[in-house]
Amino acid sequence: QVQLVESGGGLVQAGGSLRVSCAASGRTFSSYVMGWFRQAPGRERDFVAASRSGGIVDYADSLKGRFTISRDNAKNTVYLQMNSLKPEDTAVYYCAADVRWDSRRFAREWHYWGQGTQVTVSS
């Protein structure tokens, strides 16, 4: 069982930056694939980024260059650094964990979820 708790969301102006964090319980954090998804009102939960052991990462094509996922295995924490934010980045951001990498871009394939943190970007 893995419990995930996000933090760091908030209100930021367009062009600004924000970092959200996700703290995970459990003793095998380093073995998990960790991911970030986001969901805007009336829309599906979309893949943002994922990280696995060995420093391997993946990003949604539209977010490459602006968003960076990182993890600190000693702290059982994964981060999402978001730069050059746009109003269309406004969403609830969810942290997720699973053991599989191949299905990382599909929300329905992830086993563990956090409660989400709201990110609002004003124009």
Backbone as a printed PyTorch tensor [residue, N CA C, xyz], in Angstrom:
tensor([[[  0.8430,  -1.1950,   0.0000],
         [  0.0000,   0.0000,   0.0000],
         [  0.8770,   1.2430,   0.0000]],

        [[  0.5390,   2.1710,  -0.8490],
         [  1.2700,   3.4410,  -0.9560],
         [  0.2870,   4.5730,  -0.7560]],

        [[  0.6230,   5.4900,   0.1050],
         [ -0.1860,   6.6960,   0.2910],
         [  0.5850,   7.8920,  -0.2320]],

        [[ -0.1280,   8.7410,  -0.9560],
         [  0.4970,   9.8830,  -1.6080],
         [ -0.1870,  11.1650,  -1.1530]],

        [[  0.6090,  12.1650,  -0.8240],
         [  0.0740,  13.4460,  -0.3790],
         [  0.7700,  14.5630,  -1.1520]],

        [[ -0.0210,  15.2860,  -1.9500],
         [  0.5210,  16.3960,  -2.7290],
         [  0.4970,  17.6850,  -1.9130]],

        [[  1.3660,  18.5880,  -2.2670],
         [  1.3760,  19.9140,  -1.6650],
         [  2.0410,  20.8840,  -2.6440]],

        [[  1.8590,  22.1760,  -2.3640],
         [  2.5540,  23.1790,  -3.1460],
         [  1.7520,  23.8620,  -4.2230]],

        [[  0.4960,  23.4620,  -4.3870],
         [ -0.3280,  24.1380,  -5.3720],
         [ -0.6700,  25.5540,  -4.9200]],

        [[ -1.2880,  26.3070,  -5.8160],
         [ -1.6720,  27.6670,  -5.4650],
         [ -1.9770,  28.4960,  -6.6880]],

        [[ -1.9970,  29.7960,  -6.4720],
         [ -2.3130,  30.7680,  -7.5250],
         [ -1.0270,  31.4450,  -7.9710]],

        [[ -0.8170,  31.4900,  -9.2640],
         [  0.3790,  32.1160,  -9.8170],
         [  0.0010,  32.8660, -11.0840]],

        [[  0.7050,  33.9180, -11.3800],
         [  0.4470,  34.6810, -12.5990],
         [  1.0770,  33.9840, -13.8060]],

        [[  0.4930,  34.2330, -14.9380],
         [  1.0300,  33.6880, -16.1790],
         [  2.4900,  34.1020, -16.3360]],

        [[  3.3040,  33.1520, -16.7520],
         [  4.7350,  33.3920, -16.8800],
         [  5.5310,  33.0140, -15.6470]],

        [[  4.8370,  32.7760, -14.5600],
         [  5.4960,  32.4340, -13.3120],
         [  5.8250,  30.9680, -13.2020]],

        [[  6.3560,  30.5990, -12.0470],
         [  6.7730,  29.2260, -11.7810],
         [  6.1520,  28.7270, -10.4910]],

        [[  6.0530,  27.4180, -10.4130],
         [  5.4980,  26.7880,  -9.2180],
         [  6.0770,  25.3810,  -9.1400]],

        [[  6.3240,  24.9180,  -7.9300],
         [  6.7470,  23.5360,  -7.7360],
         [  5.7660,  22.8300,  -6.8220]],

        [[  5.2440,  21.7170,  -7.2900],
         [  4.3850,  20.8900,  -6.4580],
         [  5.1620,  19.6480,  -6.0330]],

        [[  4.8120,  19.1590,  -4.8570],
         [  5.5170,  18.0200,  -4.2800],
         [  4.5320,  16.9040,  -3.9590]],

        [[  5.0660,  15.7140,  -3.8780],
         [  4.2480,  14.5600,  -3.5230],
         [  5.0620,  13.6690,  -2.5910]],

        [[  4.6030,  13.5470,  -1.3680],
         [  5.2700,  12.7000,  -0.3890],
         [  4.5940,  11.3400,  -0.3520]],

        [[  5.4060,  10.3060,  -0.4110],
         [  4.8760,   8.9430,  -0.4580],
         [  5.2440,   8.1660,   0.7980]],

        [[  4.3320,   7.3210,   1.2120],
         [  4.6250,   6.4240,   2.3230],
         [  5.2720,   5.1530,   1.7750]],

        [[  5.7540,   4.3250,   2.6550],
         [  6.2930,   3.0470,   2.1990],
         [  7.8060,   3.0300,   2.1450]],

        [[  8.3390,   1.8220,   2.1670],
         [  9.7880,   1.6560,   2.2260],
         [ 10.4180,   1.3330,   0.8750]],

        [[  9.5990,   1.2170,  -0.1550],
         [ 10.1240,   0.8390,  -1.4620],
         [  9.8840,   1.9150,  -2.5000]],

        [[  9.9180,   3.1580,  -2.0710],
         [  9.6270,   4.2920,  -2.9630],
         [ 10.4860,   4.2570,  -4.2040]],

        [[ 11.7710,   3.9550,  -4.0440],
         [ 12.6960,   4.0170,  -5.1720],
         [ 12.3400,   3.0250,  -6.2770]],

        [[ 11.6070,   1.9910,  -5.9410],
         [ 11.2520,   0.9910,  -6.9400],
         [  9.9930,   1.3400,  -7.7170]],

        [[  9.2850,   2.3590,  -7.2890],
         [  8.0350,   2.7370,  -7.9400],
         [  8.2580,   3.7070,  -9.0900]],

        [[  7.4240,   3.5430, -10.0920],
         [  7.2710,   4.5730, -11.1090],
         [  6.3730,   5.6500, -10.5000]],

        [[  6.8250,   6.8920, -10.5830],
         [  6.0410,   8.0090, -10.0410],
         [  5.6140,   8.9090, -11.1950]],

        [[  4.4010,   9.3920, -11.0940],
         [  3.8930,  10.2100, -12.1910],
         [  3.0780,  11.3850, -11.7210]],

        [[  2.8940,  12.3100, -12.6400],
         [  2.0080,  13.4540, -12.4300],
         [  0.9860,  13.5000, -13.5580]],

        [[ -0.2470,  13.7290, -13.1780],
         [ -1.3390,  13.9420, -14.1130],
         [ -2.0260,  15.2470, -13.7300]],

        [[ -2.8420,  15.7530, -14.6320],
         [ -3.6370,  16.9250, -14.3120],
         [ -5.0160,  16.8090, -14.9150]],

        [[ -5.9520,  17.4610, -14.2570],
         [ -7.3320,  17.4000, -14.7120],
         [ -7.9790,  18.7610, -14.5520]],

        [[ -8.3760,  19.3280, -15.6750],
         [ -9.1020,  20.5890, -15.6840],
         [-10.5970,  20.2890, -15.6500]],

        [[-11.4210,  21.2470, -15.2200],
         [-12.8730,  21.0100, -15.1490],
         [-13.4430,  20.5580, -16.4870]],

        [[-14.2160,  19.4970, -16.4540],
         [-14.8640,  19.0070, -17.6550],
         [-13.9660,  18.2400, -18.5940]],

        [[-12.7240,  17.9740, -18.1690],
         [-11.7850,  17.2790, -19.0380],
         [-11.2830,  15.9920, -18.3870]],

        [[-10.6790,  15.1580, -19.1890],
         [-10.1100,  13.9230, -18.6770],
         [ -8.8160,  14.2050, -17.9280]],

        [[ -8.4030,  13.2200, -17.1600],
         [ -7.1360,  13.3240, -16.4500],
         [ -6.0070,  13.0150, -17.4370]],

        [[ -5.1560,  14.0080, -17.6410],
         [ -4.1210,  13.9110, -18.6640],
         [ -2.7440,  13.6590, -18.0720]],

        [[ -1.9570,  12.8910, -18.7730],
         [ -0.5780,  12.6090, -18.3950],
         [  0.2590,  13.8760, -18.4790]],

        [[  1.1010,  14.0730, -17.4570],
         [  2.0330,  15.2060, -17.4580],
         [  3.4710,  14.7170, -17.5530]],

        [[  3.8630,  13.8560, -16.6020],
         [  5.2490,  13.3860, -16.5580],
         [  5.3390,  12.1290, -15.7050]],

        [[  6.4130,  11.3800, -15.9040],
         [  6.6630,  10.1840, -15.1110],
         [  8.1620,   9.9960, -14.9170]],

        [[  8.4850,   9.3120, -13.8360],
         [  9.8930,   9.0810, -13.4840],
         [ 10.0520,   7.6520, -12.9750]],

        [[ 11.1330,   7.0080, -13.3880],
         [ 11.4230,   5.6760, -12.8800],
         [ 12.8810,   5.5960, -12.4660]],

        [[ 13.2480,   4.5060, -11.8810],
         [ 14.6260,   4.3350, -11.4170],
         [ 15.6050,   4.4700, -12.5670]],

        [[ 16.7990,   4.9080, -12.2210],
         [ 17.8210,   5.1040, -13.2360],
         [ 17.7710,   6.4630, -13.8870]],

        [[ 16.9150,   7.3380, -13.3380],
         [ 16.8390,   8.6870, -13.8920],
         [ 16.0540,   8.7920, -15.1800]],

        [[ 15.2900,   7.7790, -15.4820],
         [ 14.5060,   7.7990, -16.7210],
         [ 13.2210,   8.5870, -16.5030]],

        [[ 12.9360,   9.5000, -17.4020],
         [ 11.7470,  10.3390, -17.2930],
         [ 11.0380,  10.4070, -18.6360]],

        [[  9.7840,  10.8110, -18.5560],
         [  8.9630,  10.9810, -19.7510],
         [  8.0290,  12.1480, -19.5190]],

        [[  7.7380,  12.8870, -20.5710],
         [  6.8660,  14.0460, -20.4780],
         [  5.8200,  14.0140, -21.5780]],

        [[  4.6830,  14.6190, -21.2800],
         [  3.7370,  14.8870, -22.3430],
         [  4.4220,  15.7990, -23.3560]],

        [[  4.2270,  15.5110, -24.6110],
         [  4.9480,  16.2360, -25.6610],
         [  4.7510,  17.7430, -25.5570]],

        [[  3.5540,  18.1690, -25.2170],
         [  3.2400,  19.5990, -25.1900],
         [  3.8740,  20.3240, -24.0110]],

        [[  4.4030,  19.5690, -23.0400],
         [  4.9380,  20.1810, -21.8240],
         [  6.4590,  20.1100, -21.7450]],

        [[  7.0750,  19.4150, -22.6700],
         [  8.5380,  19.3180, -22.6650],
         [  9.1640,  20.6970, -22.7310]],

        [[ 10.1560,  20.9030, -21.8780],
         [ 10.8550,  22.1840, -21.8620],
         [ 10.3310,  23.1550, -20.8240]],

        [[  9.0860,  22.9540, -20.3770],
         [  8.5240,  23.8410, -19.3520],
         [  8.3950,  23.1510, -17.9990]],

        [[  8.1160,  21.8560, -18.0350],
         [  7.8970,  21.1030, -16.7930],
         [  9.0570,  20.1310, -16.5700]],

        [[  9.4210,  19.9470, -15.3150],
         [ 10.4960,  19.0140, -14.9660],
         [ 10.0750,  18.1640, -13.7820]],

        [[ 10.1610,  16.8630, -13.9430],
         [  9.8820,  15.9480, -12.8480],
         [ 11.2110,  15.5180, -12.2320]],

        [[ 11.2240,  15.4280, -10.9130],
         [ 12.4070,  14.9490, -10.2140],
         [ 11.9610,  14.2040,  -8.9670]],

        [[ 12.8720,  13.4340,  -8.4040],
         [ 12.5250,  12.6730,  -7.2130],
         [ 13.7060,  12.6180,  -6.2670]],

        [[ 13.3790,  12.5540,  -4.9980],
         [ 14.3790,  12.3900,  -3.9570],
         [ 14.0180,  11.1030,  -3.2230]],

        [[ 14.6980,  10.0280,  -3.5500],
         [ 14.3440,   8.7350,  -2.9670],
         [ 14.6020,   8.6960,  -1.4630]],

        [[ 15.5490,   9.4830,  -0.9830],
         [ 15.8280,   9.5190,   0.4500],
         [ 14.6750,  10.1540,   1.2240]],

        [[ 13.9400,  11.0320,   0.5530],
         [ 12.8140,  11.7140,   1.1910],
         [ 11.4650,  11.1480,   0.7550]],

        [[ 11.4940,  10.1110,  -0.0810],
         [ 10.2370,   9.5300,  -0.5850],
         [  9.3500,  10.6010,  -1.2230]],

        [[  9.9500,  11.4710,  -1.9960],
         [  9.2170,  12.6070,  -2.5390],
         [  9.5170,  12.7710,  -4.0250]],

        [[  8.4710,  13.0890,  -4.7690],
         [  8.6100,  13.4300,  -6.1790],
         [  8.1120,  14.8570,  -6.3660]],

        [[  8.7580,  15.5660,  -7.2640],
         [  8.4590,  16.9790,  -7.4900],
         [  8.0750,  17.2010,  -8.9510]],

        [[  7.3360,  18.2710,  -9.1460],
         [  7.0620,  18.7350, -10.4990],
         [  7.3150,  20.2390, -10.5130]],

        [[  8.3710,  20.6350, -11.1890],
         [  8.6910,  22.0450, -11.3620],
         [  8.0330,  22.5410, -12.6340]],

        [[  7.2490,  23.5930, -12.5140],
         [  6.5000,  24.1160, -13.6480],
         [  6.9220,  25.5540, -13.8960]],

        [[  7.4320,  25.8120, -15.0800],
         [  7.9050,  27.1410, -15.4490],
         [  7.0920,  27.7050, -16.6050]],

        [[  7.1940,  29.0110, -16.7840],
         [  6.4870,  29.6940, -17.8800],
         [  5.0250,  29.2650, -17.9240]],

        [[  4.4030,  29.3190, -16.7880],
         [  3.0300,  28.8180, -16.6750],
         [  2.0610,  29.6520, -17.4940]],

        [[  1.0470,  28.9630, -18.0040],
         [  0.0180,  29.5820, -18.8300],
         [ -1.3430,  29.3460, -18.1900]],

        [[ -2.3170,  30.1820, -18.4930],
         [ -3.6680,  29.9520, -17.9370],
         [ -4.2020,  28.5580, -18.2470]],

        [[ -3.8340,  28.0070, -19.3790],
         [ -4.3210,  26.6660, -19.7320],
         [ -3.6640,  25.5610, -18.9060]],

        [[ -2.6810,  25.8900, -18.0920],
         [ -2.1070,  24.9180, -17.1680],
         [ -2.9400,  24.7870, -15.8980]],

        [[ -3.9450,  25.6160, -15.7610],
         [ -4.8180,  25.5530, -14.5980],
         [ -5.5200,  24.2030, -14.5350]],

        [[ -5.3760,  23.5300, -13.3970],
         [ -5.9420,  22.1910, -13.2300],
         [ -5.6620,  21.7100, -11.8120]],

        [[ -6.2880,  20.6060, -11.4680],
         [ -5.8800,  19.8670, -10.2750],
         [ -4.7700,  18.9200, -10.7010]],

        [[ -3.6680,  18.9830, -10.0010],
         [ -2.5120,  18.1370, -10.3150],
         [ -2.4680,  16.9640,  -9.3470]],

        [[ -2.3930,  15.7710,  -9.9190],
         [ -2.4140,  14.5430,  -9.1430],
         [ -1.0840,  13.8160,  -9.2550]],

        [[ -0.6500,  13.2830,  -8.1440],
         [  0.5090,  12.4110,  -8.0820],
         [  0.0220,  10.9590,  -8.1540]],

        [[  0.7900,  10.1170,  -8.7950],
         [  0.4130,   8.7130,  -8.9210],
         [  1.6410,   7.8240,  -8.7940]],

        [[  1.3890,   6.5870,  -8.3940],
         [  2.4730,   5.6130,  -8.2460],
         [  2.0310,   4.2660,  -8.7810]],

        [[  2.9660,   3.5610,  -9.3610],
         [  2.6900,   2.2130,  -9.8540],
         [  4.0220,   1.5100, -10.0850]],

        [[  3.9520,   0.2300, -10.3990],
         [  5.1780,  -0.5110, -10.6400],
         [  5.4760,  -0.6600, -12.1250]],

        [[  4.5400,  -0.2820, -12.9840],
         [  4.7130,  -0.4890, -14.4130],
         [  5.1110,   0.7980, -15.1160]],

        [[  5.9640,   0.6900, -16.0880],
         [  6.4320,   1.8310, -16.8670],
         [  5.7400,   1.9100, -18.2250]],

        [[  5.4890,   0.7900, -18.8210],
         [  5.0060,   0.7860, -20.2040],
         [  3.6710,   1.4830, -20.3750]],

        [[  2.8320,   1.4560, -19.3610],
         [  1.5000,   2.0500, -19.4700],
         [  1.4190,   3.4130, -18.7920]],

        [[  2.5350,   4.0600, -18.6180],
         [  2.6100,   5.2730, -17.8030],
         [  1.7250,   6.4130, -18.2930]],

        [[  1.4160,   6.4890, -19.5530],
         [  0.6670,   7.6300, -20.0860],
         [ -0.8390,   7.4690, -19.9390]],

        [[ -1.2850,   6.3660, -19.3690],
         [ -2.7200,   6.0990, -19.2610],
         [ -3.1480,   6.1290, -17.8010]],

        [[ -3.9740,   7.1050, -17.4580],
         [ -4.3610,   7.2920, -16.0650],
         [ -5.0030,   6.0390, -15.4770]],

        [[ -5.7830,   5.3340, -16.2620],
         [ -6.5070,   4.1790, -15.7450],
         [ -5.5760,   3.0330, -15.3440]],

        [[ -4.3100,   3.0920, -15.7490],
         [ -3.3660,   2.0100, -15.4560],
         [ -2.5940,   2.2290, -14.1520]],

        [[ -2.7410,   3.4010, -13.5630],
         [ -1.9950,   3.6920, -12.3390],
         [ -2.7880,   3.2140, -11.1290]],

        [[ -2.0520,   2.6670, -10.1560],
         [ -2.7300,   2.0010,  -9.0430],
         [ -2.9870,   2.9230,  -7.8560]],

        [[ -2.0380,   3.8000,  -7.5630],
         [ -2.1500,   4.6520,  -6.3770],
         [ -2.2180,   6.1200,  -6.7860]],

        [[ -3.0800,   6.8550,  -6.0730],
         [ -3.2950,   8.2760,  -6.3880],
         [ -3.2980,   9.1100,  -5.1210]],

        [[ -2.8180,  10.3420,  -5.2540],
         [ -2.9890,  11.3190,  -4.2060],
         [ -4.3190,  12.0230,  -4.3520]],

        [[ -4.5730,  12.9610,  -3.4590],
         [ -5.8680,  13.6580,  -3.4400],
         [ -5.8920,  14.8430,  -4.4020]],

        [[ -4.7390,  15.2370,  -4.8940],
         [ -4.6580,  16.3390,  -5.8460],
         [ -4.3880,  17.6720,  -5.1770]],

        [[ -3.7800,  18.5570,  -5.9350],
         [ -3.5310,  19.9170,  -5.4750],
         [ -3.8740,  20.8850,  -6.6010]],

        [[ -4.5850,  21.9470,  -6.2640],
         [ -5.0720,  22.8890,  -7.2730],
         [ -3.9580,  23.8530,  -7.6800]],

        [[ -3.7810,  23.9950,  -8.9670],
         [ -2.8790,  24.9930,  -9.5380],
         [ -3.7140,  25.9090, -10.4190]],

        [[ -3.6920,  27.1900, -10.1100],
         [ -4.4380,  28.1700, -10.8780],
         [ -3.4850,  29.2220, -11.4240]],

        [[ -3.5310,  29.4180, -12.7290],
         [ -2.6630,  30.3910, -13.3880],
         [ -3.5390,  31.5170, -13.9090]],

        [[ -3.3080,  32.7130, -13.4050],
         [ -4.1090,  33.8710, -13.8150],
         [ -3.4460,  34.5800, -14.9910]],

        [[ -4.2770,  35.1620, -15.8280],
         [ -3.7570,  35.8600, -17.0170],
         [ -3.4690,  37.3270, -16.7320]]])
